[in-house]
Amino acid sequence: EAGVTQFPSHSVIEKGQTVTLRCDPISGHDNLYWYRRVMGKEIKFLLHFVKESKQDESGMPNNRFLAERTGGTYSTLKVQPAELEDSGVYFCASSPNRADTQYFGPGTRLTVL
Amino acid sequence: KQEVTQIPAALSVPEGENLVLNCSFTDSAIYNLQWFRQDPGKGLTSLLLIQSSQREQTSGRLNASLDKSSGRSTLYIAASQPGDSATYLCAVTIGSYIPTFGRGTSLIVHP
């Protein structure tokens, strides 16, 4: 069974540019989560989808971040325009039900110069 | 607001040693506590999940304990091996099912 996959693995962009991160959850997992780890800090929750609906987006830092999950399958996280403080590793996770163990992807390392 | 602290932040030991990694949390009303392992460039791998009603979980050379009243958990690694080198993360979950993570302990086991 394929795990959670994320694309790209690394992205280096300049301040002001736009970047879109993609997450493909494990097939059949209705719950999809985005997290971020800024260097030197802990992993922090960004938002949670149940199928295509946003269940909780309390962790989204500001309106420069837009997450979508059209069709309830893969999800994208767009940062527009990117700022220096957006640099970090963005993780995606999925689970069958909300109370189940979450399975994490390898992350996308974003560097904003 | 739940806060999770992991001590030590980094650890370097010779192969064969028994290790204890510590995790403390501020809000004892947890749903579960989970220990993860992260290898460089890889995602998080769940090692052990302890439900709030449990005191410990074991998997192979790993044993995790939970003391809710004191807000502490320990991860015990027996007979450490170089392959155990990784970052170990503790995460606690309350009613929202969203985990709160610690910053992790970076472990190096040298031959």
PDB file of C-alpha atoms in Angstrom:
ATOM      1  CA  GLU A   1       0.000   0.000   0.000  1.00  0.00           C
ATOM      2  CA  ALA A   2       1.418   3.375  -1.006  1.00  0.00           C
ATOM      3  CA  GLY A   3       1.981   5.851   1.789  1.00  0.00           C
ATOM      4  CA  VAL A   4       1.354   9.570   1.869  1.00  0.00           C
ATOM      5  CA  THR A   5       3.302  11.299  -0.868  1.00  0.00           C
ATOM      6  CA  GLN A   6       4.237  14.944  -1.191  1.00  0.00           C
ATOM      7  CA  PHE A   7       5.535  16.979  -4.087  1.00  0.00           C
ATOM      8  CA  PRO A   8       7.965  18.599  -4.463  1.00  0.00           C
ATOM      9  CA  SER A   9      10.444  17.350  -1.895  1.00  0.00           C
ATOM     10  CA  HIS A  10      12.278  20.681  -1.987  1.00  0.00           C
ATOM     11  CA  SER A  11      11.364  24.120  -3.269  1.00  0.00           C
ATOM     12  CA  VAL A  12      13.491  27.240  -3.296  1.00  0.00           C
ATOM     13  CA  ILE A  13      11.737  30.464  -4.266  1.00  0.00           C
ATOM     14  CA  GLU A  14      12.252  34.167  -3.887  1.00  0.00           C
ATOM     15  CA  LYS A  15      10.238  36.368  -1.612  1.00  0.00           C
ATOM     16  CA  GLY A  16       7.046  37.467  -3.324  1.00  0.00           C
ATOM     17  CA  GLN A  17       6.743  34.411  -5.542  1.00  0.00           C
ATOM     18  CA  THR A  18       4.025  31.807  -5.386  1.00  0.00           C
ATOM     19  CA  VAL A  19       4.504  28.154  -4.498  1.00  0.00           C
ATOM     20  CA  THR A  20       2.058  25.272  -4.523  1.00  0.00           C
ATOM     21  CA  LEU A  21       2.655  22.156  -2.490  1.00  0.00           C
ATOM     22  CA  ARG A  22       0.823  18.941  -3.198  1.00  0.00           C
ATOM     23  CA  CYS A  23      -0.141  16.049  -0.957  1.00  0.00           C
ATOM     24  CA  ASP A  24      -1.557  12.702  -2.008  1.00  0.00           C
ATOM     25  CA  PRO A  25      -3.020  10.879   0.985  1.00  0.00           C
ATOM     26  CA  ILE A  26      -3.345   7.148   1.396  1.00  0.00           C
ATOM     27  CA  SER A  27      -6.206   5.945  -0.769  1.00  0.00           C
ATOM     28  CA  GLY A  28      -9.478   5.875   1.124  1.00  0.00           C
ATOM     29  CA  HIS A  29      -8.365   8.207   3.893  1.00  0.00           C
ATOM     30  CA  ASP A  30     -11.028  10.876   4.324  1.00  0.00           C
ATOM     31  CA  ASN A  31      -8.980  12.925   6.789  1.00  0.00           C
ATOM     32  CA  LEU A  32      -6.080  14.985   5.542  1.00  0.00           C
ATOM     33  CA  TYR A  33      -3.926  17.290   7.645  1.00  0.00           C
ATOM     34  CA  TRP A  34      -1.271  19.890   6.928  1.00  0.00           C
ATOM     35  CA  TYR A  35       1.475  20.731   9.410  1.00  0.00           C
ATOM     36  CA  ARG A  36       4.544  22.946   9.311  1.00  0.00           C
ATOM     37  CA  ARG A  37       7.862  22.877  11.098  1.00  0.00           C
ATOM     38  CA  VAL A  38       9.840  26.081  11.163  1.00  0.00           C
ATOM     39  CA  MET A  39      13.541  25.609  11.905  1.00  0.00           C
ATOM     40  CA  GLY A  40      14.196  25.214  15.607  1.00  0.00           C
ATOM     41  CA  LYS A  41      10.528  25.001  16.481  1.00  0.00           C
ATOM     42  CA  GLU A  42       8.034  22.220  16.941  1.00  0.00           C
ATOM     43  CA  ILE A  43       5.722  20.837  14.269  1.00  0.00           C
ATOM     44  CA  LYS A  44       2.525  22.862  14.251  1.00  0.00           C
ATOM     45  CA  PHE A  45      -0.913  22.075  12.897  1.00  0.00           C
ATOM     46  CA  LEU A  46      -2.171  24.149   9.972  1.00  0.00           C
ATOM     47  CA  LEU A  47      -5.487  22.653   8.925  1.00  0.00           C
ATOM     48  CA  HIS A  48      -7.643  19.558   8.645  1.00  0.00           C
ATOM     49  CA  PHE A  49      -9.841  18.350   5.797  1.00  0.00           C
ATOM     50  CA  VAL A  50     -12.577  15.784   6.004  1.00  0.00           C
ATOM     51  CA  LYS A  51     -13.057  14.751   2.401  1.00  0.00           C
ATOM     52  CA  GLU A  52     -13.231  18.068   0.542  1.00  0.00           C
ATOM     53  CA  SER A  53     -14.426  20.145   3.498  1.00  0.00           C
ATOM     54  CA  LYS A  54     -12.197  22.188   5.784  1.00  0.00           C
ATOM     55  CA  GLN A  55     -12.900  20.890   9.275  1.00  0.00           C
ATOM     56  CA  ASP A  56     -10.426  23.055  11.156  1.00  0.00           C
ATOM     57  CA  GLU A  57      -8.180  25.746   9.743  1.00  0.00           C
ATOM     58  CA  SER A  58      -7.299  27.383  13.019  1.00  0.00           C
ATOM     59  CA  GLY A  59      -3.581  26.885  12.452  1.00  0.00           C
ATOM     60  CA  MET A  60      -3.328  28.716   9.136  1.00  0.00           C
ATOM     61  CA  PRO A  61      -0.970  31.655   9.775  1.00  0.00           C
ATOM     62  CA  ASN A  62      -2.597  34.216   7.506  1.00  0.00           C
ATOM     63  CA  ASN A  63      -4.518  34.722   4.279  1.00  0.00           C
ATOM     64  CA  ARG A  64      -1.429  34.208   2.132  1.00  0.00           C
ATOM     65  CA  PHE A  65      -2.000  30.485   2.640  1.00  0.00           C
ATOM     66  CA  LEU A  66      -4.740  28.726   0.701  1.00  0.00           C
ATOM     67  CA  ALA A  67      -5.462  25.015   0.974  1.00  0.00           C
ATOM     68  CA  GLU A  68      -7.771  23.052  -1.262  1.00  0.00           C
ATOM     69  CA  ARG A  69      -8.882  19.477  -1.585  1.00  0.00           C
ATOM     70  CA  THR A  70     -11.089  19.307  -4.612  1.00  0.00           C
ATOM     71  CA  GLY A  71     -12.849  15.980  -4.995  1.00  0.00           C
ATOM     72  CA  GLY A  72     -11.679  14.847  -1.591  1.00  0.00           C
ATOM     73  CA  THR A  73      -8.518  13.185  -2.892  1.00  0.00           C
ATOM     74  CA  TYR A  74      -5.231  15.075  -3.149  1.00  0.00           C
ATOM     75  CA  SER A  75      -4.716  18.450  -1.536  1.00  0.00           C
ATOM     76  CA  THR A  76      -2.730  21.537  -2.446  1.00  0.00           C
ATOM     77  CA  LEU A  77      -1.343  24.243  -0.217  1.00  0.00           C
ATOM     78  CA  LYS A  78      -0.563  27.494  -1.981  1.00  0.00           C
ATOM     79  CA  VAL A  79       1.509  30.282  -0.506  1.00  0.00           C
ATOM     80  CA  GLN A  80       1.051  33.605  -2.286  1.00  0.00           C
ATOM     81  CA  PRO A  81       3.063  35.775  -1.975  1.00  0.00           C
ATOM     82  CA  ALA A  82       5.738  33.895  -0.070  1.00  0.00           C
ATOM     83  CA  GLU A  83       7.608  35.639   2.744  1.00  0.00           C
ATOM     84  CA  LEU A  84      10.919  34.745   4.382  1.00  0.00           C
ATOM     85  CA  GLU A  85       9.202  33.444   7.521  1.00  0.00           C
ATOM     86  CA  ASP A  86       7.308  30.852   5.469  1.00  0.00           C
ATOM     87  CA  SER A  87      10.476  28.793   5.147  1.00  0.00           C
ATOM     88  CA  GLY A  88      10.233  25.407   6.802  1.00  0.00           C
ATOM     89  CA  VAL A  89       9.144  21.841   6.237  1.00  0.00           C
ATOM     90  CA  TYR A  90       5.515  21.289   5.355  1.00  0.00           C
ATOM     91  CA  PHE A  91       4.121  17.890   6.289  1.00  0.00           C
ATOM     92  CA  CYS A  92       0.935  16.265   5.175  1.00  0.00           C
ATOM     93  CA  ALA A  93      -0.765  13.413   7.012  1.00  0.00           C
ATOM     94  CA  SER A  94      -3.874  11.328   6.466  1.00  0.00           C
ATOM     95  CA  SER A  95      -6.062   8.992   8.466  1.00  0.00           C
ATOM     96  CA  PRO A  96      -9.202   6.949   7.817  1.00  0.00           C
ATOM     97  CA  ASN A  97     -11.085   8.462  10.740  1.00  0.00           C
ATOM     98  CA  ARG A  98     -10.350  11.469  12.888  1.00  0.00           C
ATOM     99  CA  ALA A  99      -9.415   9.422  15.957  1.00  0.00           C
ATOM    100  CA  ASP A 100      -7.115   7.055  14.037  1.00  0.00           C
ATOM    101  CA  THR A 101      -3.353   7.253  13.876  1.00  0.00           C
ATOM    102  CA  GLN A 102      -2.192   9.758  11.294  1.00  0.00           C
ATOM    103  CA  TYR A 103       0.252   8.637   8.611  1.00  0.00           C
ATOM    104  CA  PHE A 104       2.742  11.293   7.646  1.00  0.00           C
ATOM    105  CA  GLY A 105       4.341  12.074   4.328  1.00  0.00           C
ATOM    106  CA  PRO A 106       8.062  12.888   3.899  1.00  0.00           C
ATOM    107  CA  GLY A 107       7.440  16.612   3.844  1.00  0.00           C
ATOM    108  CA  THR A 108       8.264  19.444   1.470  1.00  0.00           C
ATOM    109  CA  ARG A 109      11.188  21.635   2.457  1.00  0.00           C
ATOM    110  CA  LEU A 110      10.388  25.219   1.427  1.00  0.00           C
ATOM    111  CA  THR A 111      13.096  27.844   1.363  1.00  0.00           C
ATOM    112  CA  VAL A 112      12.140  31.447   0.697  1.00  0.00           C
ATOM    113  CA  LEU A 113      15.096  33.687  -0.184  1.00  0.00           C
TER     114      LEU A 113
ATOM    115  CA  LYS B   1      -2.859  25.781  25.838  1.00  0.00           C
ATOM    116  CA  GLN B   2      -1.033  22.454  25.704  1.00  0.00           C
ATOM    117  CA  GLU B   3       2.761  22.655  25.692  1.00  0.00           C
ATOM    118  CA  VAL B   4       5.041  19.681  25.150  1.00  0.00           C
ATOM    119  CA  THR B   5       8.678  19.672  26.211  1.00  0.00           C
ATOM    120  CA  GLN B   6      11.267  17.058  25.337  1.00  0.00           C
ATOM    121  CA  ILE B   7      14.508  16.524  27.193  1.00  0.00           C
ATOM    122  CA  PRO B   8      17.269  16.181  26.185  1.00  0.00           C
ATOM    123  CA  ALA B   9      17.280  18.056  22.886  1.00  0.00           C
ATOM    124  CA  ALA B  10      20.202  15.971  21.667  1.00  0.00           C
ATOM    125  CA  LEU B  11      21.870  12.797  22.779  1.00  0.00           C
ATOM    126  CA  SER B  12      24.949  10.925  21.563  1.00  0.00           C
ATOM    127  CA  VAL B  13      25.681   7.488  22.978  1.00  0.00           C
ATOM    128  CA  PRO B  14      27.764   4.430  22.169  1.00  0.00           C
ATOM    129  CA  GLU B  15      26.071   1.387  20.766  1.00  0.00           C
ATOM    130  CA  GLY B  16      24.556  -0.966  23.339  1.00  0.00           C
ATOM    131  CA  GLU B  17      23.465   1.609  25.882  1.00  0.00           C
ATOM    132  CA  ASN B  18      19.961   1.712  27.299  1.00  0.00           C
ATOM    133  CA  LEU B  19      18.358   5.124  26.771  1.00  0.00           C
ATOM    134  CA  VAL B  20      15.563   7.166  28.283  1.00  0.00           C
ATOM    135  CA  LEU B  21      13.966  10.022  26.391  1.00  0.00           C
ATOM    136  CA  ASN B  22      11.670  12.314  28.314  1.00  0.00           C
ATOM    137  CA  CYS B  23       8.487  14.135  27.364  1.00  0.00           C
ATOM    138  CA  SER B  24       6.411  16.402  29.577  1.00  0.00           C
ATOM    139  CA  PHE B  25       3.093  18.110  28.868  1.00  0.00           C
ATOM    140  CA  THR B  26       1.176  20.812  30.673  1.00  0.00           C
ATOM    141  CA  ASP B  27      -2.448  19.712  30.267  1.00  0.00           C
ATOM    142  CA  SER B  28      -3.131  16.243  31.682  1.00  0.00           C
ATOM    143  CA  ALA B  29      -6.551  15.927  29.987  1.00  0.00           C
ATOM    144  CA  ILE B  30      -5.114  14.090  27.032  1.00  0.00           C
ATOM    145  CA  TYR B  31      -6.753  11.616  24.668  1.00  0.00           C
ATOM    146  CA  ASN B  32      -3.514   9.837  23.811  1.00  0.00           C
ATOM    147  CA  LEU B  33       0.233  10.280  23.571  1.00  0.00           C
ATOM    148  CA  GLN B  34       2.330   9.146  20.662  1.00  0.00           C
ATOM    149  CA  TRP B  35       6.023   8.714  20.050  1.00  0.00           C
ATOM    150  CA  PHE B  36       7.279   9.219  16.504  1.00  0.00           C
ATOM    151  CA  ARG B  37      10.582   8.694  14.802  1.00  0.00           C
ATOM    152  CA  GLN B  38      11.821  10.946  12.016  1.00  0.00           C
ATOM    153  CA  ASP B  39      14.743  10.097   9.771  1.00  0.00           C
ATOM    154  CA  PRO B  40      16.385  12.821   7.666  1.00  0.00           C
ATOM    155  CA  GLY B  41      14.325  13.536   4.566  1.00  0.00           C
ATOM    156  CA  LYS B  42      11.629  11.152   5.649  1.00  0.00           C
ATOM    157  CA  GLY B  43       8.219  11.540   7.186  1.00  0.00           C
ATOM    158  CA  LEU B  44       7.240  10.752  10.735  1.00  0.00           C
ATOM    159  CA  THR B  45       6.869   7.090  11.645  1.00  0.00           C
ATOM    160  CA  SER B  46       4.626   6.226  14.559  1.00  0.00           C
ATOM    161  CA  LEU B  47       6.455   4.077  17.105  1.00  0.00           C
ATOM    162  CA  LEU B  48       4.071   3.741  20.014  1.00  0.00           C
ATOM    163  CA  LEU B  49       0.627   5.081  20.834  1.00  0.00           C
ATOM    164  CA  ILE B  50      -0.549   5.155  24.443  1.00  0.00           C
ATOM    165  CA  GLN B  51      -4.208   5.813  25.126  1.00  0.00           C
ATOM    166  CA  SER B  52      -5.062   7.965  28.136  1.00  0.00           C
ATOM    167  CA  SER B  53      -6.310   4.917  30.045  1.00  0.00           C
ATOM    168  CA  GLN B  54      -3.050   3.017  29.530  1.00  0.00           C
ATOM    169  CA  ARG B  55       0.193   3.190  31.485  1.00  0.00           C
ATOM    170  CA  GLU B  56       2.622   1.810  28.941  1.00  0.00           C
ATOM    171  CA  GLN B  57       3.131   0.262  25.528  1.00  0.00           C
ATOM    172  CA  THR B  58       5.925  -1.956  24.279  1.00  0.00           C
ATOM    173  CA  SER B  59       7.231  -2.765  20.827  1.00  0.00           C
ATOM    174  CA  GLY B  60      10.415  -4.759  20.517  1.00  0.00           C
ATOM    175  CA  ARG B  61      13.224  -2.843  22.200  1.00  0.00           C
ATOM    176  CA  LEU B  62      10.989   0.178  22.786  1.00  0.00           C
ATOM    177  CA  ASN B  63       8.881   0.834  25.843  1.00  0.00           C
ATOM    178  CA  ALA B  64       6.853   3.975  26.427  1.00  0.00           C
ATOM    179  CA  SER B  65       5.245   4.870  29.718  1.00  0.00           C
ATOM    180  CA  LEU B  66       2.621   7.453  30.537  1.00  0.00           C
ATOM    181  CA  ASP B  67       1.915   9.197  33.831  1.00  0.00           C
ATOM    182  CA  LYS B  68      -0.966  11.559  33.169  1.00  0.00           C
ATOM    183  CA  SER B  69      -1.145  12.945  36.670  1.00  0.00           C
ATOM    184  CA  SER B  70       2.415  14.214  36.512  1.00  0.00           C
ATOM    185  CA  GLY B  71       2.230  15.089  32.815  1.00  0.00           C
ATOM    186  CA  ARG B  72       5.122  12.879  31.800  1.00  0.00           C
ATOM    187  CA  SER B  73       6.040  10.150  29.381  1.00  0.00           C
ATOM    188  CA  THR B  74       9.292   8.334  28.837  1.00  0.00           C
ATOM    189  CA  LEU B  75      10.531   6.368  25.859  1.00  0.00           C
ATOM    190  CA  TYR B  76      12.948   3.646  26.842  1.00  0.00           C
ATOM    191  CA  ILE B  77      15.219   2.199  24.153  1.00  0.00           C
ATOM    192  CA  ALA B  78      17.021  -0.978  25.144  1.00  0.00           C
ATOM    193  CA  ALA B  79      20.382  -1.994  23.739  1.00  0.00           C
ATOM    194  CA  SER B  80      20.638   0.928  21.332  1.00  0.00           C
ATOM    195  CA  GLN B  81      21.940   0.381  17.800  1.00  0.00           C
ATOM    196  CA  PRO B  82      23.323   2.764  15.158  1.00  0.00           C
ATOM    197  CA  GLY B  83      20.093   2.229  13.218  1.00  0.00           C
ATOM    198  CA  ASP B  84      18.223   3.897  16.075  1.00  0.00           C
ATOM    199  CA  SER B  85      19.837   7.212  15.166  1.00  0.00           C
ATOM    200  CA  ALA B  86      17.000   9.613  14.333  1.00  0.00           C
ATOM    201  CA  THR B  87      14.898  12.380  15.825  1.00  0.00           C
ATOM    202  CA  TYR B  88      12.279  11.180  18.292  1.00  0.00           C
ATOM    203  CA  LEU B  89       9.137  13.256  18.671  1.00  0.00           C
ATOM    204  CA  CYS B  90       6.495  13.144  21.354  1.00  0.00           C
ATOM    205  CA  ALA B  91       2.970  14.313  20.551  1.00  0.00           C
ATOM    206  CA  VAL B  92      -0.081  14.574  22.785  1.00  0.00           C
ATOM    207  CA  THR B  93      -3.646  14.742  21.575  1.00  0.00           C
ATOM    208  CA  ILE B  94      -6.636  16.143  23.381  1.00  0.00           C
ATOM    209  CA  GLY B  95     -10.274  16.127  22.371  1.00  0.00           C
ATOM    210  CA  SER B  96      -9.742  17.809  19.016  1.00  0.00           C
ATOM    211  CA  TYR B  97      -7.583  14.879  17.873  1.00  0.00           C
ATOM    212  CA  ILE B  98      -4.969  17.332  16.633  1.00  0.00           C
ATOM    213  CA  PRO B  99      -1.574  16.440  18.111  1.00  0.00           C
ATOM    214  CA  THR B 100       0.653  18.941  19.857  1.00  0.00           C
ATOM    215  CA  PHE B 101       4.293  18.119  19.226  1.00  0.00           C
ATOM    216  CA  GLY B 102       7.460  18.601  21.195  1.00  0.00           C
ATOM    217  CA  ARG B 103      10.625  19.802  19.466  1.00  0.00           C
ATOM    218  CA  GLY B 104      12.132  16.342  19.567  1.00  0.00           C
ATOM    219  CA  THR B 105      15.261  14.628  20.780  1.00  0.00           C
ATOM    220  CA  SER B 106      17.995  14.125  18.204  1.00  0.00           C
ATOM    221  CA  LEU B 107      19.663  10.794  18.907  1.00  0.00           C
ATOM    222  CA  ILE B 108      22.979   9.569  17.550  1.00  0.00           C
ATOM    223  CA  VAL B 109      24.121   6.052  18.374  1.00  0.00           C
ATOM    224  CA  HIS B 110      27.721   5.533  17.322  1.00  0.00           C
ATOM    225  CA  PRO B 111      29.360   2.146  16.771  1.00  0.00           C
TER     226      PRO B 111
END
